[in-house]
C-alpha positions as CSV (number, residue, x, y, z in Angstrom):
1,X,-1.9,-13.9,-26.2
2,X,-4.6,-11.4,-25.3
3,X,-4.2,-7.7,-25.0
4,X,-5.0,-6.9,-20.9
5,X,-6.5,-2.9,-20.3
6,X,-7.3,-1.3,-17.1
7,X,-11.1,0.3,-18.6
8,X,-12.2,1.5,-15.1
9,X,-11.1,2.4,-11.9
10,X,-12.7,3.2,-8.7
11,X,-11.4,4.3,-5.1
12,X,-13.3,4.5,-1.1
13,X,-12.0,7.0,1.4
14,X,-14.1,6.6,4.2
15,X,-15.3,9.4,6.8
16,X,-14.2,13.1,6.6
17,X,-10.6,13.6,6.2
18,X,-8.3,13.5,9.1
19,X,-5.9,16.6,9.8
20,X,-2.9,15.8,11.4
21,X,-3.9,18.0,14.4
22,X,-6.8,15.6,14.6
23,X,-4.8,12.2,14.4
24,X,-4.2,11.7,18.2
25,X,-7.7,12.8,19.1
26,X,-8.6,10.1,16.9
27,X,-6.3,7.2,17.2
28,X,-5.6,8.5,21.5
29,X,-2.7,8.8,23.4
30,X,-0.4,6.0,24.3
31,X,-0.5,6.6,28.9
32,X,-2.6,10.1,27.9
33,X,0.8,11.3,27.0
34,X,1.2,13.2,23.4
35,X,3.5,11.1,21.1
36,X,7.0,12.5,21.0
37,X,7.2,10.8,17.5
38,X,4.0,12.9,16.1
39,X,5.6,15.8,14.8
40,X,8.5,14.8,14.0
41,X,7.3,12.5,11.9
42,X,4.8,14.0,10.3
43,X,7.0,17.5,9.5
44,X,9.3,14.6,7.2
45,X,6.5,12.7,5.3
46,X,4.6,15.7,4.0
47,X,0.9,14.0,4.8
48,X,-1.8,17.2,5.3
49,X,-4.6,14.4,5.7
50,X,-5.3,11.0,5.4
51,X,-8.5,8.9,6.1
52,X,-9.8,6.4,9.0
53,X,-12.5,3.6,9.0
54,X,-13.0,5.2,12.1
55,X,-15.3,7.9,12.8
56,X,-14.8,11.2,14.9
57,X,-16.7,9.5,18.1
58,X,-14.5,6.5,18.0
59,X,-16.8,4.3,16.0
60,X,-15.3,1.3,13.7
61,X,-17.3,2.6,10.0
62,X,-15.8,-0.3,7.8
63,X,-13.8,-3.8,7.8
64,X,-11.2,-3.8,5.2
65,X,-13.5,-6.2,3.4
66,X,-16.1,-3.8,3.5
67,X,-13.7,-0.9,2.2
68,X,-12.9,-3.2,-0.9
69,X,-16.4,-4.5,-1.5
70,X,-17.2,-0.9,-1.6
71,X,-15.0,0.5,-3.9
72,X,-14.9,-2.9,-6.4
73,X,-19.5,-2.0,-6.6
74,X,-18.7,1.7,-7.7
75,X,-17.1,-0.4,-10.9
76,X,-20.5,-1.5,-11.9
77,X,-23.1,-0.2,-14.1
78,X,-25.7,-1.9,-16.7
79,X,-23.2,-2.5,-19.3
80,X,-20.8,-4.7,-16.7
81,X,-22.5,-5.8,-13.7
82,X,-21.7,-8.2,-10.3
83,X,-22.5,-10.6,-12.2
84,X,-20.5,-10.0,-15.6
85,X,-17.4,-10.8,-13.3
86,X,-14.9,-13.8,-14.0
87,X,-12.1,-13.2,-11.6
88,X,-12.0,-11.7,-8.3
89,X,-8.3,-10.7,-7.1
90,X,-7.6,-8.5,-3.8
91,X,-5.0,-7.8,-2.5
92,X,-3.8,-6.6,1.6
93,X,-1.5,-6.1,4.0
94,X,-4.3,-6.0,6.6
95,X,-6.7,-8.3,5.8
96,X,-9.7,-8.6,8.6
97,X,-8.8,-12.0,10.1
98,X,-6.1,-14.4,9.8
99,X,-8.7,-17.4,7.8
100,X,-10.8,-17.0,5.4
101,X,-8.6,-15.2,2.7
102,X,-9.2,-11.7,2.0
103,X,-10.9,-11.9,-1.3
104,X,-13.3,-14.5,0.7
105,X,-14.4,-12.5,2.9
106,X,-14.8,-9.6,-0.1
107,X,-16.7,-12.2,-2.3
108,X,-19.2,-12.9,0.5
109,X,-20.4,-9.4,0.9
110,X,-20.0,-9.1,-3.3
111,X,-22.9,-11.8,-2.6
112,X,-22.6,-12.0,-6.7
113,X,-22.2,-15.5,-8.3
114,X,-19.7,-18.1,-8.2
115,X,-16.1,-16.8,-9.2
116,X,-12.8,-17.4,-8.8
117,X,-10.9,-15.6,-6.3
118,X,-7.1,-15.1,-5.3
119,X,-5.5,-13.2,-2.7
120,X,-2.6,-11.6,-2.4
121,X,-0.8,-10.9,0.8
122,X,2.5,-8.8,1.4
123,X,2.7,-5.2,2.2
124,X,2.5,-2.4,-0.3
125,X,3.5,-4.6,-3.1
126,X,0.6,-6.7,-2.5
127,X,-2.1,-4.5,-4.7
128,X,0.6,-5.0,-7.3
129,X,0.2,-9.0,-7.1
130,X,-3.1,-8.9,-7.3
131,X,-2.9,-6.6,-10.6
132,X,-0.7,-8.9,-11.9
133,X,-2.6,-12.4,-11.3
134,X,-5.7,-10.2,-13.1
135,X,-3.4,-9.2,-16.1
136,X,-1.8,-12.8,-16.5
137,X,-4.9,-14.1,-16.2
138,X,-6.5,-12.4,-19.3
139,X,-3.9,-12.2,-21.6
140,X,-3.1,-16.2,-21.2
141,X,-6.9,-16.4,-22.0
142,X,-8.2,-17.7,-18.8
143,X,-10.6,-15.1,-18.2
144,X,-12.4,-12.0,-20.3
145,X,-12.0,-10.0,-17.1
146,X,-11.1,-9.6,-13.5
147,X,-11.4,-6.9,-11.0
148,X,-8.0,-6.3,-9.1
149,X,-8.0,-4.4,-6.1
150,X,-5.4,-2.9,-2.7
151,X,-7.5,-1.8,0.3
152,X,-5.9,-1.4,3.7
153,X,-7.6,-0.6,7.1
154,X,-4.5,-0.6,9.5
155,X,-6.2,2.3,12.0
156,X,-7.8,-0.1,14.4
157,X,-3.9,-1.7,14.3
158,X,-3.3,2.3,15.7
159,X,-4.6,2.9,18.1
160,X,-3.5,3.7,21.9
161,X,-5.3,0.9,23.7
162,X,-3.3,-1.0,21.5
163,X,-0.5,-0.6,23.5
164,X,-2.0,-0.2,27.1
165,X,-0.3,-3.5,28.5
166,X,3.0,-2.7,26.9
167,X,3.2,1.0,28.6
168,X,1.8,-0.6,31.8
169,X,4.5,-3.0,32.1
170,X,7.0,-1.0,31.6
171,X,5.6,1.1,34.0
172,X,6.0,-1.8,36.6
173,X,9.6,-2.3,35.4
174,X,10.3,1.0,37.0
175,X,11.2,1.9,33.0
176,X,9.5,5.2,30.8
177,X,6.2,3.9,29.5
178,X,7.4,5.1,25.9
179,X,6.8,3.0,23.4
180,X,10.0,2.1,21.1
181,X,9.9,4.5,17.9
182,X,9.6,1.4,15.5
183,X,6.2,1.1,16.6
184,X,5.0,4.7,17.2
185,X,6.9,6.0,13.8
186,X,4.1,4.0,11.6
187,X,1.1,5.5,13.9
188,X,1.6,8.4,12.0
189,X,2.5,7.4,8.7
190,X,-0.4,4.9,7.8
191,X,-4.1,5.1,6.4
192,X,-7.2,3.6,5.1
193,X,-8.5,3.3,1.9
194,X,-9.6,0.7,-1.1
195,X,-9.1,1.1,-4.6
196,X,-10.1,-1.2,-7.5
197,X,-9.7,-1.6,-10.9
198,X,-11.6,-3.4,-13.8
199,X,-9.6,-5.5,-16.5
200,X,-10.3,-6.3,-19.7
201,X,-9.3,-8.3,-23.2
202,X,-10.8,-5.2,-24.3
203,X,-10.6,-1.6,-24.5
204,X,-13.3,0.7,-23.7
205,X,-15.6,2.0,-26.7
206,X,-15.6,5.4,-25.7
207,X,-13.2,7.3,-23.7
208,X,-9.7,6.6,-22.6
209,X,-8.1,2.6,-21.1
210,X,-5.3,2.1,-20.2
211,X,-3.0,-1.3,-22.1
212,X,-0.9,-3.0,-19.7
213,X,2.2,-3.2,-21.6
214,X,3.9,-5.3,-19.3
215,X,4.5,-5.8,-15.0
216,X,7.8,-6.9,-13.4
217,X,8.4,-7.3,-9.7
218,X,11.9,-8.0,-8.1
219,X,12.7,-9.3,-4.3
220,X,15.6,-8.8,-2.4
221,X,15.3,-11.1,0.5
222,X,17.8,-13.1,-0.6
223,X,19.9,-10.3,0.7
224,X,18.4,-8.1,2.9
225,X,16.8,-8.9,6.2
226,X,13.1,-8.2,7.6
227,X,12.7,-4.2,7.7
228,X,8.5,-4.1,8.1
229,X,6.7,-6.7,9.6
230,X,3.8,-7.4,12.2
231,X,3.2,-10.5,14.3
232,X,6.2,-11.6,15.7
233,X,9.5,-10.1,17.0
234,X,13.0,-9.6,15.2
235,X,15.7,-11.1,17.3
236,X,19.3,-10.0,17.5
237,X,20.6,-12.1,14.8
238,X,18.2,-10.5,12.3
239,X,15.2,-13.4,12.5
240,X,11.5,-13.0,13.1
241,X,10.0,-14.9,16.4
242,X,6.5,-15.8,15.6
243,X,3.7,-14.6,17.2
244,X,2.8,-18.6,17.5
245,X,5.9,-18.9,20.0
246,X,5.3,-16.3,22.2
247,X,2.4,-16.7,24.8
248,X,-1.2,-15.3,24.6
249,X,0.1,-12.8,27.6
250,X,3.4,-11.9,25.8
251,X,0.9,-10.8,22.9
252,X,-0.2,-8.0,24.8
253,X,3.1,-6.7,26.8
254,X,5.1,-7.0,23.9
255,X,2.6,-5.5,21.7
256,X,3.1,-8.5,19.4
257,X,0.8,-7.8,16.4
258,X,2.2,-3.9,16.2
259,X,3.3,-2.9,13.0
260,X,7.0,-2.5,13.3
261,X,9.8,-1.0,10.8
262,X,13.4,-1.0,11.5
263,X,14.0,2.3,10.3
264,X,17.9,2.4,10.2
265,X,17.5,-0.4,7.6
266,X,15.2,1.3,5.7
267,X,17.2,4.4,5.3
268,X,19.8,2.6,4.0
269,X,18.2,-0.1,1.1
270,X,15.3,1.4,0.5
271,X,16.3,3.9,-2.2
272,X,19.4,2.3,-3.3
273,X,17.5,-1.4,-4.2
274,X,14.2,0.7,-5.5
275,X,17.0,2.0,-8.7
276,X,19.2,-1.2,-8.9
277,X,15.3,-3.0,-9.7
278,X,14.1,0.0,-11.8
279,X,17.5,-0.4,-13.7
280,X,16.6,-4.0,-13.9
281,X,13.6,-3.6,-15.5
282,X,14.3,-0.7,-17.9
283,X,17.2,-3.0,-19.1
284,X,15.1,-6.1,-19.9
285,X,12.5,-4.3,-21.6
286,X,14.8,-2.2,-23.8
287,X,13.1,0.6,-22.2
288,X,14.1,4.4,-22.7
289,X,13.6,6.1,-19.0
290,X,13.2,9.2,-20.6
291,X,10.0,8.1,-22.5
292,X,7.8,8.3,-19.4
293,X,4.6,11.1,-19.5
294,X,3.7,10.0,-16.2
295,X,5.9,8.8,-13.4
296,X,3.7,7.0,-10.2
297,X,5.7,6.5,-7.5
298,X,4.1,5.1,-4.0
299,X,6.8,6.7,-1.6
300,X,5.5,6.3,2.0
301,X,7.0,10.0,2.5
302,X,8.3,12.8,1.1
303,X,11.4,12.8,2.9
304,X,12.5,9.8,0.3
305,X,10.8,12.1,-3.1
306,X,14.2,14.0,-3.0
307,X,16.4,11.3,-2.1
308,X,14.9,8.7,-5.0
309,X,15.0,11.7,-7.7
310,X,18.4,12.3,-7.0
311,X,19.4,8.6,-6.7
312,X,17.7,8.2,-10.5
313,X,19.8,10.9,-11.6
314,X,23.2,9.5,-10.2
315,X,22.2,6.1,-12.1
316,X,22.3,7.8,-15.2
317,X,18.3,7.4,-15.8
318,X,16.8,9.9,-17.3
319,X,13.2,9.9,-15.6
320,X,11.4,13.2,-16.3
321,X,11.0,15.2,-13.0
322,X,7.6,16.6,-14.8
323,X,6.1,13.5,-15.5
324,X,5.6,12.9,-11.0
325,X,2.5,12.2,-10.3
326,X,1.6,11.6,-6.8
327,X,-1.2,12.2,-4.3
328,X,0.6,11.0,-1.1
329,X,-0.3,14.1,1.1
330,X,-4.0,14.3,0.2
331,X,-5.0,10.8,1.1
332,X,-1.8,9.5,3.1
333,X,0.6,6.4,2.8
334,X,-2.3,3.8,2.2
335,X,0.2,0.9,1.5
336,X,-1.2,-1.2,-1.1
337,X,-3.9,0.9,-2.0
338,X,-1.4,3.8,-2.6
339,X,-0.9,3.1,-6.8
340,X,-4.5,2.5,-7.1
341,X,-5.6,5.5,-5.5
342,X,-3.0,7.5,-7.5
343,X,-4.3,6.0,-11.1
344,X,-7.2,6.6,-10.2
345,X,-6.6,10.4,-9.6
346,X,-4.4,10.5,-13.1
347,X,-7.1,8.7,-14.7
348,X,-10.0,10.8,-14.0
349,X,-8.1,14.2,-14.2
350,X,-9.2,14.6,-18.0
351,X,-5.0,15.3,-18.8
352,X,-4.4,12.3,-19.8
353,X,-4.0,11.6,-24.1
354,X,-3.8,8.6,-26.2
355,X,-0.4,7.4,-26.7
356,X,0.7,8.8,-23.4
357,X,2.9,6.6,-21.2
358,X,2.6,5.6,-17.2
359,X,5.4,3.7,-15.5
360,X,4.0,2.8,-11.9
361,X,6.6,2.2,-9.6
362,X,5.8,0.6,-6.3
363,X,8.5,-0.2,-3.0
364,X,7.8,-2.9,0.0
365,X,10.0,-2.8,3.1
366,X,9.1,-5.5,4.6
367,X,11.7,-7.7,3.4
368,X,12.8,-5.5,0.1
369,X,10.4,-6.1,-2.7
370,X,9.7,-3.7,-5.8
371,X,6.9,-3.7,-8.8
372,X,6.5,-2.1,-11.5
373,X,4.2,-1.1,-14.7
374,X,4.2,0.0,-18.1
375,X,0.8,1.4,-19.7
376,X,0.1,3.2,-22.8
377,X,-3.3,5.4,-22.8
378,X,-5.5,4.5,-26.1
């Protein structure tokens, strides 16, 4: 089988940055009321800034298939072009419309050559999926190269007029026009981005790449009910109603397609199935925890950083606190972006030396799934 190593990497962060005194002048406020939520919120996840698709007078700038397209072009020069490409893998949690797929829609503006494509949906383990199709693709010797990518545009999900029917109902109910926490939580937690990544059977001449030693991913659904989801509503009993049952007006007042997160379940699984899987995985690849240079982890906030370093350390796994690398509140939780845009930091800071090793290290709460990495520099 064929060596697999990540030779470039590029990143898009559209418009200015967004400061979180901005955020509600930019996403509005749900019955012109200031969120409750907001600072709260954003005191416990550590975000400074974060980026919108949207600009400062309220204008859509980019579709998430424009995001990727964009950041996927900044991979080319004249020694690897659009059209040097094999393989085009992308992966979202918020892709622009239900059909085509994702990397359809990414390939059309590409407007390259004839490919093939995969996408890969999920939450923030999706970018880690489509890594992984890229890798497995190579070193079985299906393709020479592929470009992998996580983008997310989730803003235009945030907005207030998202939720105008919702707060007038429950106006008209006679009840406070506050909408529930699971909902608002995640307006202040999310952002937009696209990162990509090229992949290769070879490394790069000159310079540093990175060789994918190996990529594991673990679900816990089996166990664990629906914590994150969007397009349909969790019912007492722990199930998801789908948005196809509910009708086109029940869309609207129920604020339907909101992204939602039970956040009494994720308090409780999230940390404590993240080290049972990162046990898992050090375990089947005889791997020493403490041989890490560089630990990526894609936490959603820094109110978990703590928690997850001292869960490690209970475990008995020895994962360097030095060796954290993460850029969570410069650029915000971008969901499957997030371990692109990190790589890409670590990549291109000039501190990183041949033989050095990256874990990555990447959580989904949407129904409990985790992925991880192993690369050595050379």
């Amino acid at each position: 089988m064929k060596d697999v190593y990540i030779t470039r990497i590029s990143k898009i962060l559209p418009n200015d940055p967004i400061s979180n005194d901005e955020m509600e002048n930019v996403l509005g406020q749900i019955n012109d009321k200031p969120s409750k939520a907001r600072r709260i919120v954003l005191r416990n996840n550590g975000i400074k800034q974060r980026y919108y698709a949207i600009n400062k007078n309220g204008e859509f700038t980019h579709s998430n298939a424009k995001l990727t397209q964009e950041a996927i072009s900044k991979l080319f020069d004249q020694s690897f072009t659009e059209n040097d490409m094999e393989l085009l893998c992308c992966g979202t949690s918020t892709p622009d419309q239900l059909l085509p797929s994702h990397a359809a829609m990414v390939h059309g503006l590409l407007a390259n050559k004839n490919l093939e494509i995969n996408s890969a949906s999920g939450i923030c383990c999706a970018g880690m999926s489509s890594l992984k199709f890229g890798y497995l693709s190579i070193k079985a010797g299906n393709s020479n190269n592929a470009v992998c990518t996580g983008s997310e545009r989730v803003s235009t999900r945030l907005l207030a007029n998202k939720f105008e029917e919702e707060s007038e109902l429950l106006s008209k109910l006679e009840k406070l026009p506050i909408i529930a926490f699971k909902k608002d939580f995640l307006r202040w937690m999310l952002s937009d981005g696209a990162g990509a990544m090229l992949l290769e059977d070879k490394k790069n001449e000159t310079g540093i790449s990175l060789k994918i030693d190996w990529m594991e991913a673990y679900s816990f659904a089996h166990e664990l009910e629906t914590c994150m989801y969007s397009g349909g509503e969790k019912l007492e009993d722990g199930s998801i109603k789908s948005w196809t049952e509910y009708s086109s007006k029940e869309w609207l007042e129920d604020s339907i397609f909101s992204i939602k997160q039970d956040v009494k379940i994720l308090e409780e699984h999230v940390i404590n199935k993240g080290v049972e899987s990162m046990e898992m995985v050090f375990k089947k690849h005889s791997k020493d925890s403490s041989d890490i240079d560089y630990f990526l982890p894609h936490i959603s906030s820094q109110y978990f950083a703590e928690k997850l370093k001292n869960r490690i350390k209970e475990k008995g796994l020895k994962v360097p606190e030095s060796s954290w690398f993460t850029n969570l509140s410069k650029v915000g939780n971008v969901g499957s972006a997030s371990i692109y845009l990190m790589l890409e930091e670590l990549m291109a800071s000039g501190r990183l030396k041949k033989g050095d090793k990256i874990m990555l290290s990447v959580p989904e709460s949407g129904r409990f799934s985790y992925a991880y990495a192993h690369l050595t520099v050379c």
